[in-house]
Each structure stands twice: as C-alpha cells, then as structure tokens.
Coordinates of C-alpha atoms and ligand atoms in Angstrom, one line a residue:
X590 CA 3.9 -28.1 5.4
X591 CA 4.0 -25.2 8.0
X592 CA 4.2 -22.0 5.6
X593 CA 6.8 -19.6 6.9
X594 CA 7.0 -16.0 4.9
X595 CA 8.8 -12.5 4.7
X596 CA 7.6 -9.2 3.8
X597 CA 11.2 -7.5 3.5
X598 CA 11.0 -4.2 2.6
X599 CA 14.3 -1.7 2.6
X600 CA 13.5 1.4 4.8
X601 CA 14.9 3.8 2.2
X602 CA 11.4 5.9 1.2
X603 CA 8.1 6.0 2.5
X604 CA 6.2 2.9 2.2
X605 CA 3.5 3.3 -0.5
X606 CA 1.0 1.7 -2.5
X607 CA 2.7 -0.9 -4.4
X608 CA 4.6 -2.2 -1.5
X609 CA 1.7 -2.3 1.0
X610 CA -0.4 -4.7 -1.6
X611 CA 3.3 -6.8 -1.5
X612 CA 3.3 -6.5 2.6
X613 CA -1.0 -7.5 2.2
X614 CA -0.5 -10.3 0.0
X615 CA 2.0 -11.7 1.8
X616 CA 0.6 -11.5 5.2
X617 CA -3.1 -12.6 4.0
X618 CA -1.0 -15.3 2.5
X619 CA 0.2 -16.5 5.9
X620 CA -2.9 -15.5 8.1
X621 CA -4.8 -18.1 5.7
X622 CA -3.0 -20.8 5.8
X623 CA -2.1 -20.6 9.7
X624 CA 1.7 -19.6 8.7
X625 CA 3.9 -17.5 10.2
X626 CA 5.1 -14.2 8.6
X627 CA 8.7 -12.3 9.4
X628 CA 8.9 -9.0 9.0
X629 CA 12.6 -8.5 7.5
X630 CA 14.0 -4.7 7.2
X631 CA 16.6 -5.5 4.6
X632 CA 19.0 -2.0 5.0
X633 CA 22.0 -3.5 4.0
X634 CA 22.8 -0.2 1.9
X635 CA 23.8 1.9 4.9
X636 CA 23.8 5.0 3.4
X637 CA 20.5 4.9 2.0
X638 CA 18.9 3.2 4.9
X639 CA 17.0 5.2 7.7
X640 CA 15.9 4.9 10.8
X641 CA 12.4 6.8 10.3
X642 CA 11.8 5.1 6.8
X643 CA 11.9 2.1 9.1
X644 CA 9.4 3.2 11.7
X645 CA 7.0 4.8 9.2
X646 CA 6.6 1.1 7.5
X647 CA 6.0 -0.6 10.9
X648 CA 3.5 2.4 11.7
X649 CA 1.7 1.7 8.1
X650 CA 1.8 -2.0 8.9
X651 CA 0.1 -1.4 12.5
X652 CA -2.6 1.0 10.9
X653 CA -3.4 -1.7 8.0
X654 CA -3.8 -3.7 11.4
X655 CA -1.2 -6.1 10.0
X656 CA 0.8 -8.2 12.6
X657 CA 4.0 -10.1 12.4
X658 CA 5.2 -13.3 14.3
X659 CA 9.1 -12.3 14.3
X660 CA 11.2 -9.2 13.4
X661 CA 15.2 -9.1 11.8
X662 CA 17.4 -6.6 10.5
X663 CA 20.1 -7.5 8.3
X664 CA 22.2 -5.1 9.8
X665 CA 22.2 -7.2 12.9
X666 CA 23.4 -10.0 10.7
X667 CA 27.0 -9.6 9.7
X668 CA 28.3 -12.5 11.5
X669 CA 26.2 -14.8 9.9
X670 CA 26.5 -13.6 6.6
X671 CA 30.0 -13.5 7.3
X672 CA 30.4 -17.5 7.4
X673 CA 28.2 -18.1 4.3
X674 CA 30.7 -16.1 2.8
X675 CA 33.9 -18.0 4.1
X676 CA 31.9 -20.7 2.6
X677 CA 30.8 -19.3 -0.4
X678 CA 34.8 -18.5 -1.1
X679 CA 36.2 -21.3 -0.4
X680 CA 33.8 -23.6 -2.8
X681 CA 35.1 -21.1 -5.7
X682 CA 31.3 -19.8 -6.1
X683 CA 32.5 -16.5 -4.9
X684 CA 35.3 -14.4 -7.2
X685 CA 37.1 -11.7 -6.5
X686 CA 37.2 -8.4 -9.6
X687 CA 38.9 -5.7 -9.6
X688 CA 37.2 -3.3 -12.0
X689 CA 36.1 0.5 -11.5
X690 CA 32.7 1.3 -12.5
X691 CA 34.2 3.4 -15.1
X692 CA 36.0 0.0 -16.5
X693 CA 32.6 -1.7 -16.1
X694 CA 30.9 1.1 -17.7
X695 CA 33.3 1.0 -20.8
X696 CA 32.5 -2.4 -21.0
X697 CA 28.7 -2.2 -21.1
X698 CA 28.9 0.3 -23.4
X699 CA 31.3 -1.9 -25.5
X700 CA 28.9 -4.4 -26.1
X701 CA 25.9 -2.7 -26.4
X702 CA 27.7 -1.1 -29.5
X703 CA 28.5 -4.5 -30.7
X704 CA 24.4 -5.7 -30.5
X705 CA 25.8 -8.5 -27.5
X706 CA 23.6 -8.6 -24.6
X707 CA 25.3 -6.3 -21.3
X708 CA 26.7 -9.8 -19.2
X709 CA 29.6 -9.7 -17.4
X710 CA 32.4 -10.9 -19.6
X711 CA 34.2 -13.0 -16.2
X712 CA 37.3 -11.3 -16.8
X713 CA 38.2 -11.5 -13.5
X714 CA 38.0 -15.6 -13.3
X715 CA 41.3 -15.2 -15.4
X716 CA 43.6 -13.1 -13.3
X717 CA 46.3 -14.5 -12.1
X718 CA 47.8 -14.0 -8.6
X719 CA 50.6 -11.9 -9.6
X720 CA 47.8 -9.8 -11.1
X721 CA 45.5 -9.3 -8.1
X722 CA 48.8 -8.4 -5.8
X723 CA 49.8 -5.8 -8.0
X724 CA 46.0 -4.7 -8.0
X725 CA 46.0 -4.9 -3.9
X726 CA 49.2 -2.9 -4.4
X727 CA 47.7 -0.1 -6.7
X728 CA 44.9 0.2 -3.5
X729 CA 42.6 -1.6 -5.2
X730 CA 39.9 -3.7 -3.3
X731 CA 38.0 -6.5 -4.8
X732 CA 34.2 -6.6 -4.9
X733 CA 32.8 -9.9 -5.3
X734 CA 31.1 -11.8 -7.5
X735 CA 29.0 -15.2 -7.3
X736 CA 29.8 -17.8 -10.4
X737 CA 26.8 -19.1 -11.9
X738 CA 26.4 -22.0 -13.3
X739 CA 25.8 -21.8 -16.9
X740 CA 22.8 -24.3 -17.1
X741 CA 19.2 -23.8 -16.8
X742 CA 17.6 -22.4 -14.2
X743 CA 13.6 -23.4 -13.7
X744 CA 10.9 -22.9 -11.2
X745 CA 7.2 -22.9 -11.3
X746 CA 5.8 -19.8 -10.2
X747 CA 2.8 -19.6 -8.6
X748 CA 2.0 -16.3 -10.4
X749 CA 3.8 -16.8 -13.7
X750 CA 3.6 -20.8 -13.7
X751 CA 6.8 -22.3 -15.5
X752 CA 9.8 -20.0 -15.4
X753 CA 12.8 -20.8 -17.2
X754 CA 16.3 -19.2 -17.3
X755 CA 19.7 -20.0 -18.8
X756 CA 22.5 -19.3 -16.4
X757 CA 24.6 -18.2 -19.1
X758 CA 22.6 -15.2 -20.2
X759 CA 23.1 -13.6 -16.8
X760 CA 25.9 -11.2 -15.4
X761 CA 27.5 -12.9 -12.4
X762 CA 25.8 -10.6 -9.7
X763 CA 28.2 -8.8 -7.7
X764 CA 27.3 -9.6 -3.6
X765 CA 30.2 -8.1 -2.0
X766 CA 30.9 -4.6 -2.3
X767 CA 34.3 -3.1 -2.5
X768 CA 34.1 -2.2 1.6
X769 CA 33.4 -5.9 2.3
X770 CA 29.6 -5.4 2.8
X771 CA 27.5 -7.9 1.4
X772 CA 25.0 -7.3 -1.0
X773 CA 20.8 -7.7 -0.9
X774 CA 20.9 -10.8 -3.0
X775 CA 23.4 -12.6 -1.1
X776 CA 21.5 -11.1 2.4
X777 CA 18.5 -12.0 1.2
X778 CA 19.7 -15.6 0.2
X779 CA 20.6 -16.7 3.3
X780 CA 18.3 -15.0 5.6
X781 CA 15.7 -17.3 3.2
X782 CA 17.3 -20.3 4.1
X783 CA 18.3 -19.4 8.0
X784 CA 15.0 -18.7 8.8
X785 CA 13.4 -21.2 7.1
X786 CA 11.3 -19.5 4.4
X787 CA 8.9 -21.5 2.4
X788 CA 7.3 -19.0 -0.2
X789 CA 9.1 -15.9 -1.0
X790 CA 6.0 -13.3 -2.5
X791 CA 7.5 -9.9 -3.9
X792 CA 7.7 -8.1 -7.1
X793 CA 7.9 -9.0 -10.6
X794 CA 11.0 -6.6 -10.5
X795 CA 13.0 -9.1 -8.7
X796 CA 12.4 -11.9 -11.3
X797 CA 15.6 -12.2 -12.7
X798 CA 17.2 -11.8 -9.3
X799 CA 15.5 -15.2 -8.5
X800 CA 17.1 -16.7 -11.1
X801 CA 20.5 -15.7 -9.7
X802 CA 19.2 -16.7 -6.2
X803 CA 18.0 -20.2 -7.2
X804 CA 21.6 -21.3 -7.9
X805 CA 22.8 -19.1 -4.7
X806 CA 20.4 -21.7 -2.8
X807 CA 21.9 -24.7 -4.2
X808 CA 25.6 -23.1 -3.6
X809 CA 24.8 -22.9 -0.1
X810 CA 23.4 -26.3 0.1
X811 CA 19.4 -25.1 0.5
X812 CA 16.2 -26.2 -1.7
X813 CA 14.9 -22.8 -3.1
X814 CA 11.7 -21.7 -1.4
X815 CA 8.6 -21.4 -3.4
X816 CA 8.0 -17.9 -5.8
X817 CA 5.5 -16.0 -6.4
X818 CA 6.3 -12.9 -8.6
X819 CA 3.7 -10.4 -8.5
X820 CA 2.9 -8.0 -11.5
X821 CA 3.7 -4.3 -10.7
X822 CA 0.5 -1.8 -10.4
X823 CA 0.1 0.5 -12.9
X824 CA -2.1 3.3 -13.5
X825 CA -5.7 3.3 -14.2
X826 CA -5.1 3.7 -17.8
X827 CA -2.4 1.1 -17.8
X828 CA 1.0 3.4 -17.8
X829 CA 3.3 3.1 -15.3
X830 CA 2.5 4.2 -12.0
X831 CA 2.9 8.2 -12.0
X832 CA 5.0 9.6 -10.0
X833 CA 2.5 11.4 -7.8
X834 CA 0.1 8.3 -7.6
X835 CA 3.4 5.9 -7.2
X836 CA 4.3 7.8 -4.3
X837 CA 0.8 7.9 -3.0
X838 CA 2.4 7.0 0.5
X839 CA 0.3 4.9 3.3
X840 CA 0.8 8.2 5.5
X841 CA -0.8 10.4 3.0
X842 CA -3.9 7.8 3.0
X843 CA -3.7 7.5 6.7
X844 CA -3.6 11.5 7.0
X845 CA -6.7 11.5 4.3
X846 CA -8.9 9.4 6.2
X847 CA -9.2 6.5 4.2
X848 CA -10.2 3.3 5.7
X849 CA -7.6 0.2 6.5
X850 CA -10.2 -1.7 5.1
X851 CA -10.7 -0.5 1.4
X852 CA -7.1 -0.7 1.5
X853 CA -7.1 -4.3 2.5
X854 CA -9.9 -5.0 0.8
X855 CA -8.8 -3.6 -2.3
X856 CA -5.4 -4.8 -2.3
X857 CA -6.6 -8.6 -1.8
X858 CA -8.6 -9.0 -5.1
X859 CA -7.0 -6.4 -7.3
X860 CA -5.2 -8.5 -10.0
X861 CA -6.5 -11.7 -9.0
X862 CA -9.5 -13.1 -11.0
X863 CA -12.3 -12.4 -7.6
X864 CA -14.4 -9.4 -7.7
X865 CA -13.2 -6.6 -5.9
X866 CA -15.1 -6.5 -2.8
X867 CA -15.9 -4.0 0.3
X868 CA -15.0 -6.4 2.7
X869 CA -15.8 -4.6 6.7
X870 CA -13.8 -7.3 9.0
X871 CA -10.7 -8.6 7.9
X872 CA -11.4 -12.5 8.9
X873 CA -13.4 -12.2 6.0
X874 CA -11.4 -11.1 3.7
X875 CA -8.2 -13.9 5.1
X876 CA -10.9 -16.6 5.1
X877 CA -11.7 -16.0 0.9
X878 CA -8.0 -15.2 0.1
X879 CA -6.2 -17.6 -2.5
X880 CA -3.1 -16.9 -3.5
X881 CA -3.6 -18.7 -7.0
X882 CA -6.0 -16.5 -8.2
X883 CA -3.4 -13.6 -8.6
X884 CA -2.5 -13.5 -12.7
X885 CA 0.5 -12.2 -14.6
X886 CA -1.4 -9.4 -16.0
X887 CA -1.1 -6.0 -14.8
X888 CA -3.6 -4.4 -12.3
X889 CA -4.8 -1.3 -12.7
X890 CA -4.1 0.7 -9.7
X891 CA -7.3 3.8 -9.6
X892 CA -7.6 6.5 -6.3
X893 CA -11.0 6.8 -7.6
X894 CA -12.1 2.8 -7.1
X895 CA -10.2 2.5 -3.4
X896 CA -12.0 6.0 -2.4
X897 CA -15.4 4.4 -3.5
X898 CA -14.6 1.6 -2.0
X899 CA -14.2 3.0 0.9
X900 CA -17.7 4.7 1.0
X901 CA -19.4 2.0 0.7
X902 CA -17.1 0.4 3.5
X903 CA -17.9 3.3 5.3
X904 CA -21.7 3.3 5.3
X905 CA -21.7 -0.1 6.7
X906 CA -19.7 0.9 10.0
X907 CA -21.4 1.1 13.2
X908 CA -21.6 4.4 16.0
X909 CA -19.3 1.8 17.7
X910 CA -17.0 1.2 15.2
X911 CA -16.3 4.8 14.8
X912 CA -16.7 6.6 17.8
X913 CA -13.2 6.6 18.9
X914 CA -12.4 8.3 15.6
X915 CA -15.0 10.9 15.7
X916 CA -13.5 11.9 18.8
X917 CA -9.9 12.3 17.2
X918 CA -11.6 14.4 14.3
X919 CA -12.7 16.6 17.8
X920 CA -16.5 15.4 17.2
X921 CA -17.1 13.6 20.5
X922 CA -20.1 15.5 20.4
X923 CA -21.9 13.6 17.4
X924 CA -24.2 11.0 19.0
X925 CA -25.3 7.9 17.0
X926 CA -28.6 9.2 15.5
X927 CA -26.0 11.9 13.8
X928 CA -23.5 9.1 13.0
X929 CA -26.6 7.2 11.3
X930 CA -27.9 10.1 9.7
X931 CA -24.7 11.6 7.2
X932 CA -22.8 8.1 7.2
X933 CA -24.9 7.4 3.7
X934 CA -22.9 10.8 2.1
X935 CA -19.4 10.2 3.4
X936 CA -16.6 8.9 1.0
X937 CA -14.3 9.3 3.7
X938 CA -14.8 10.0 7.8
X939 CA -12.9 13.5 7.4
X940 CA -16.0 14.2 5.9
X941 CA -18.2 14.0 9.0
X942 CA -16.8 17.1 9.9
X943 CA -18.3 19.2 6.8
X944 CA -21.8 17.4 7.8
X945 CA -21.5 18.7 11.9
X946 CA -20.5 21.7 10.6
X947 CA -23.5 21.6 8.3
X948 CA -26.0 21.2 11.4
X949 CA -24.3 22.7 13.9
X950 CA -23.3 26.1 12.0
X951 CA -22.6 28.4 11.3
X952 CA -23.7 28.2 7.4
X953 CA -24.7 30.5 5.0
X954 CA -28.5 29.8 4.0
X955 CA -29.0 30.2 0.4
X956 CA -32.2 31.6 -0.2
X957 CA -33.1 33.0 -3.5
X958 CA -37.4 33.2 -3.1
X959 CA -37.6 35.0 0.4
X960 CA -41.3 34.7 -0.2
X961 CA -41.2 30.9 -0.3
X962 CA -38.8 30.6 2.7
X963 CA -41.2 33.1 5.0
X964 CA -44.2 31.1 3.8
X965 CA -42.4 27.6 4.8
X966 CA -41.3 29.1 7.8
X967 CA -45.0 30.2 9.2
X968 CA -46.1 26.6 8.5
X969 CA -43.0 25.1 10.5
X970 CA -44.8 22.7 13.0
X971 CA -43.8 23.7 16.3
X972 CA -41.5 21.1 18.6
X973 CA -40.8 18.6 19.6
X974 CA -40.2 17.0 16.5
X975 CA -39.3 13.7 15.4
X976 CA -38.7 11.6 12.0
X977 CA -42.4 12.6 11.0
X978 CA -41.8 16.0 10.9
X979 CA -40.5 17.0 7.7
X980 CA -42.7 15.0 5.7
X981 CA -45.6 17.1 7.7
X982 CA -43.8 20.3 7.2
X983 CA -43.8 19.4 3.3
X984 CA -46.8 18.2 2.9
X985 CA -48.4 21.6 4.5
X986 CA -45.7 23.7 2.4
X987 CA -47.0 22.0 -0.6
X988 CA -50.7 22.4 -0.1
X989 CA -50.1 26.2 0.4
X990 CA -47.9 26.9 -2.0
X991 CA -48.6 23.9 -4.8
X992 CA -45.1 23.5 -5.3
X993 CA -43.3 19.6 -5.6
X994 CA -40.3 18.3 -5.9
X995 CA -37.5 19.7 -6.8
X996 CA -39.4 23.5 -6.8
X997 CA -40.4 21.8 -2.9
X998 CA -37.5 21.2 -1.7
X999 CA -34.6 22.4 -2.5
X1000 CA -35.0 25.9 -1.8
X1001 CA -35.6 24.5 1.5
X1002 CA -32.6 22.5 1.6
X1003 CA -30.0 25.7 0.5
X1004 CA -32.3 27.7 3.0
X1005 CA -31.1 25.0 5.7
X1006 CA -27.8 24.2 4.7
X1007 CA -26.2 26.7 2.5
X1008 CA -26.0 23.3 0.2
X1009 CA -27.6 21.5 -3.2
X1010 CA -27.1 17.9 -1.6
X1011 CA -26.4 16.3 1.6
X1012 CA -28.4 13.8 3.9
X1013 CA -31.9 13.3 4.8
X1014 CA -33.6 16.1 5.3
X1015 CA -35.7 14.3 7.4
X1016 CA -33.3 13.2 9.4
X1017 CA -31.3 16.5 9.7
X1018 CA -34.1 18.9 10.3
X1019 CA -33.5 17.1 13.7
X1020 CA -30.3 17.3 13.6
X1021 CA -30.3 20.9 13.1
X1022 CA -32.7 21.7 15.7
X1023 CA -35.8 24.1 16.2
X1024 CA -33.8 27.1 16.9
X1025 CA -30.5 26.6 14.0
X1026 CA -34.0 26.1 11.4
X1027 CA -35.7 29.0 12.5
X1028 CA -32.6 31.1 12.2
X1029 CA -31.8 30.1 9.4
X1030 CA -34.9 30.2 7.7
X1031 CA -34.6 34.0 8.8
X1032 CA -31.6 34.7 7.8
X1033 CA -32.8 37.3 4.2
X1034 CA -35.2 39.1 7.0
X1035 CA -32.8 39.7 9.3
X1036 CA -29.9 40.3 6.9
X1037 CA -32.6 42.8 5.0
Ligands
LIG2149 N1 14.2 -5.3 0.0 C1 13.7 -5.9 -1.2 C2 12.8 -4.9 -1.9 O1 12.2 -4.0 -1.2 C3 13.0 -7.2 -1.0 C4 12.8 -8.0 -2.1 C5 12.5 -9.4 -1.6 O2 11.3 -9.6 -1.1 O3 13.3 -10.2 -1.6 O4 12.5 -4.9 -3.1

C-alpha cells in the first residue's frame, strides 16, 4: 500500500511544541515508509484563522527541515465540500436545527442536573415543515447536523489498539454553521477521502471526533483511513502542559538557538518505548522510526532533557556544519581550531558568543593573589606557542610556587577569563593570544 498522510494544523496560534511532535511524527511516518505527506492548513473558522499563523507554521516546518509533497487550504475548497453536502442532505444523514446556543445551553444544563450524559436530544429530527417555515419566518437559520447511526463504532488504533464506541452515546456533531459554512469535522472528512489519505496521525483530543468521522466515511461512501491517536505531552512532572511551557512556541526555540535536531530527535522517541537518542542527521533518525512503538501513556515533555540534548548534539557538529551560523551570530571571525576548542561547553550555539567574547575581550580578570598572578606571569614561556604550552607554563608555575590543582589553576583561569569554568585552558591560552594573556595577567598592576 502506498501510504499517503496529512499534518493539518489550523493557523489560529503560533505552532508549538505539542503540535510540532504531531507535524514530526507524521512526516517521519511518511519519509520511512516512502509515503507522501500533505500539508493541509484547515482554517475553516474564518475569524479565527490568520494569514501569519499560517506562514509562521510553514517557517517552523522549513527550520525542522521538514518537507511536504503537496499543499491545500480548505478555504480554497468550498465547492467541493459543497457537493458532499448536497449529498450528505439528500441521503437524510444531514438535519437541519434550529436552536440558539442559549436553547442548547438550557438543555445541557438540563441534563446535567438530571445525572444524563450532555447528548443532543434530536429534537430537531421531529419538526415538522410547518415548524421550520415559521422558524425561517422568525429569521431563523438552520445549522446542521450529521445523524449517526446508533450502532457501534470500532477501529484498531495503532496507538491505543482496539477502540470501541457506541453511536448512541454521542451528540450528533453539528458540521454546518448557521452562515452555511461547513464545519472541521465534515472538512476534514472529505478532504481524507478526496485526497486519498491512508493513516490519519493527530491528537488524542480528537478521539471521539473519530468516532463521529468513522460513520461520516461510510455516509459518504469511503473506507475510514487508518488512526493513530497520539497521547498529549504533559509536563515533566506529569501535569498538564503549563501554560508557559505549552506555549513554548517553535519561534521562541528557533530565536533561542536550539538545534532542529534535538527537536527532531527528541520528538521521535519521546513516548515510544526507544531510548531517547541525540540523533546528528536526520536519515538516521527516519531510517530507526516505527510508528508502533508510540504507547498510550503520557510523555513527559522537560526544557531541561531537549536543551541537554542538544549539547550533546552540538558537540558532535563539525566547523562545517556550523559556520554559516557563526556568521549569522556576527562570528565569521571564529576559525575552526576556536569552533573545536569551546564546542565541548555549549548547550546551545548562542553560546559561542559568551566564549569569543571570553577570548577576544574585553573581560574582567579575577585576581585575588596578585603575588601568584605576577609570579605565573614571569614564568609565561615566551611565543610562539602551541598546544604544549600551558602544560609547560604549569608545570614551571608549580615547581616555583608548589601549588597543584585546584590552588594551580584556577586562579589562573579567573586571571584569564574573569570565569570559574569554561574550555581547555590549553586550548584557549591560544585562543586568547600572547598579548590578551599578558594584559590580562596585568590587569591588578596596572589597575593599582
Ligand atoms: N486542525 C485540526 C487540529 O489542529 C486537525 C486535526 C486533524 O488532524 O484532523 O487539531
């Protein structure tokens, strides 16, 4: 079977965490198995819709480096949906009501006070003509609903495994609006079937919308696709997404730094039962992906685990790999050895710029034993100097003064860096430079 899937998202918000994993999942799902993937901007709801929600999810899609084989908007769709409608009328699944939300409301309310589950009591199915005329006459317009039929509903999830509904526990959904516009579910529906979709992977929020949209497929003469409901994040400690982490946009990330990769990475095992991996190329991670391995329970979504994942990412990346963003962080200047040198202490690449800063001033040398500092500096080997030279600098330091390790060197590191940790000081002595040292190894005397 040639596997055909949709990441449909509505451009009403900023794109963020919970539906990039949807958008990765389903387009890992259809890179490995040679499938095709649409990319469906569902903004049927017109007022909610915008046109810069829209281009900030295709921008987060490019930056994850995710491509897509074809591109609709539903809003393009209306004559389409239009006949499925005509259709949908005239083989009675369709029915017109004529209640206010207030009248719904009432109801609702009615039965909740009575301990009876919130479904749509079909008054509707019983009004006569006479009674939707003098409704039309009032300047009342029908919204629509779709009849299901009150037997059970079943599919086999390839998240949940067997899922089973009874038509008769669910409201009728409404899929025509009062103004004639159709609804998601009925949208959704029949893009599904027009564009041949064979496994529709989304949220676990839309579960009992599938069971409405199972019979919607028969109605309109399709075999459903195949499901896969996938749990919602939540926190780290379990809770529901906060708001501030829920929101955690794929702009903010971008804007932070952070890697596509962890992201990708991240978002491929989390909730399936594979390690969590620092994947660097992205074939990698498409050839080991398995869709099967994804489980019901909840995965715990934690800032802390994608930003170490994305050191580790980071320390495997190559001068080559980088350079073009060094020179959008304005550090065109940093040459390899420097890459090589402070990739080790980076969580994320924003943070080369601290470390360049670091060697190439200016910093405030911390120097609490001036006496030390003068002593280490007479004993400075003179230049050129290579990789050897700090570990002769020490050495001679250490005979003269008899200090070691941590009395060794980190007065010498604050005295070089203003800092208690950072890279190699072997390696960024160098970096640093003859004259940066000696200044800086100055800097009590001269500020004395
Ligand atoms: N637009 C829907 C959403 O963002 C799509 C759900 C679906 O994949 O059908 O939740």
């Amino acid at each position: 079977m040639s596997i055909k899937v949709r990441f449909a998202p509505s451009p009403t918000g900023m794109m963020h965490v919970g539906n990039a994993r949807t958008a990765l999942i389903t387009w890992l799902f259809a890179r490995a198995n040679n499938g095709h993937l649409l990319l469906r901007i569902d903004d049927t709801d017109q007022e909610r819709s915008k046109d810069e929600y829209e281009q900030a999810i295709e921008d987060g899609l490019r930056w994850l480096n995710m491509n897509w084989d074809s591109h609709a908007r539903q809003r393009d769709r209306g004559d389409v949906y239009d006949t499925k409608i005509e259709m949908l009328k005239e083989t009675g699944f369709l029915y017109p009501c004529y209640e206010t939300p207030e009248e719904l409301d009432l109801k609702r309310k009615s039965q909740l006070s009575r301990k009876l589950p919130p479904i749509y009591d079909r008054e509707a199915l019983n009004l006569s003509d006479e009674q939707k005329q003098a409704y039309e006459a009032k300047g009342r317009k029908p919204h629509w609903r779709f009849k299901l039929m009150h037997k059970p509903i079943e599919w086999d999830d390839i998240v949940r495994g067997p899922v089973k509904f009874s038509g008769a526990d669910l409201s009728d959904p409404v899929l025509i609006r009062e103004d004639g516009s159709p609804l998601y579910h009925l949208c959704s529906v029949i893009d599904d079937i027009e564009y041949g979709i064979t496994h529709v992977i989304r949220g676990e929020d839309h579960v009992s919308n599938t069971a409405c949209h199972v019979q919607m497929f028969e109605a309109l003469g399709a075999k459903p696709p195949i499901f896969a409901h996938l749990p919602l994040l939540s926190d780290k400690d379990g809770g529901k997404l906060s708001k501030r982490i829920g929101s955690l946009s794929l702009k903010d990330l971008q804007e932070d730094g952070l890697e596509p990769m962890s992201i990708i990475s991240l978002m491929a095992r989390l909730g399936s039962s594979d390690p969590i991996e620092p994947f660097t190329k992205v074939d990698d991670v498409i050839a080991n992906f398995d869709l099967s391995k994804f489980s019901r329970g909840t995965p715990k979504f934690d800032a802390e685990e994608l930003y170490r994942l994305n050191a580790k990412i980071l320390h495997e990346l190559s001068y080559d790999q980088v350079k073009s963003r060094l020179d959008d962080l304005g550090l065109s200047a940093m040459d390899e050895d420097f890459w090589l040198a402070i990739r080790p202490n980076l969580t994320k690449i924003t943070d080369a710029k601290e470390w360049w800063q670091v060697a190439k001033g200016p910093v405030t040398p911390v120097i609490d034993e001036p006496e030390f500092i003068a002593q280490a500096l007479d004993l400075l080997p003179a230049a050129p100097w290579d990789e050897n030279t700090w570990s002769t600098w020490t050495s001679a330091v250490k005979e003269a003064t008899g200090r070691k390790g941590k009395q060794l060197f980190m007065p010498l590191r604050q005295a070089l860096t203003g800092m208690e940790h950072g890279p190699e000081l072997a390696l960024l002595l160098i970096l640093i430079g003859e004259e940066k040292v000696k200044e800086r190894l100055l800097h009590n005397k001269k500020a004395a």
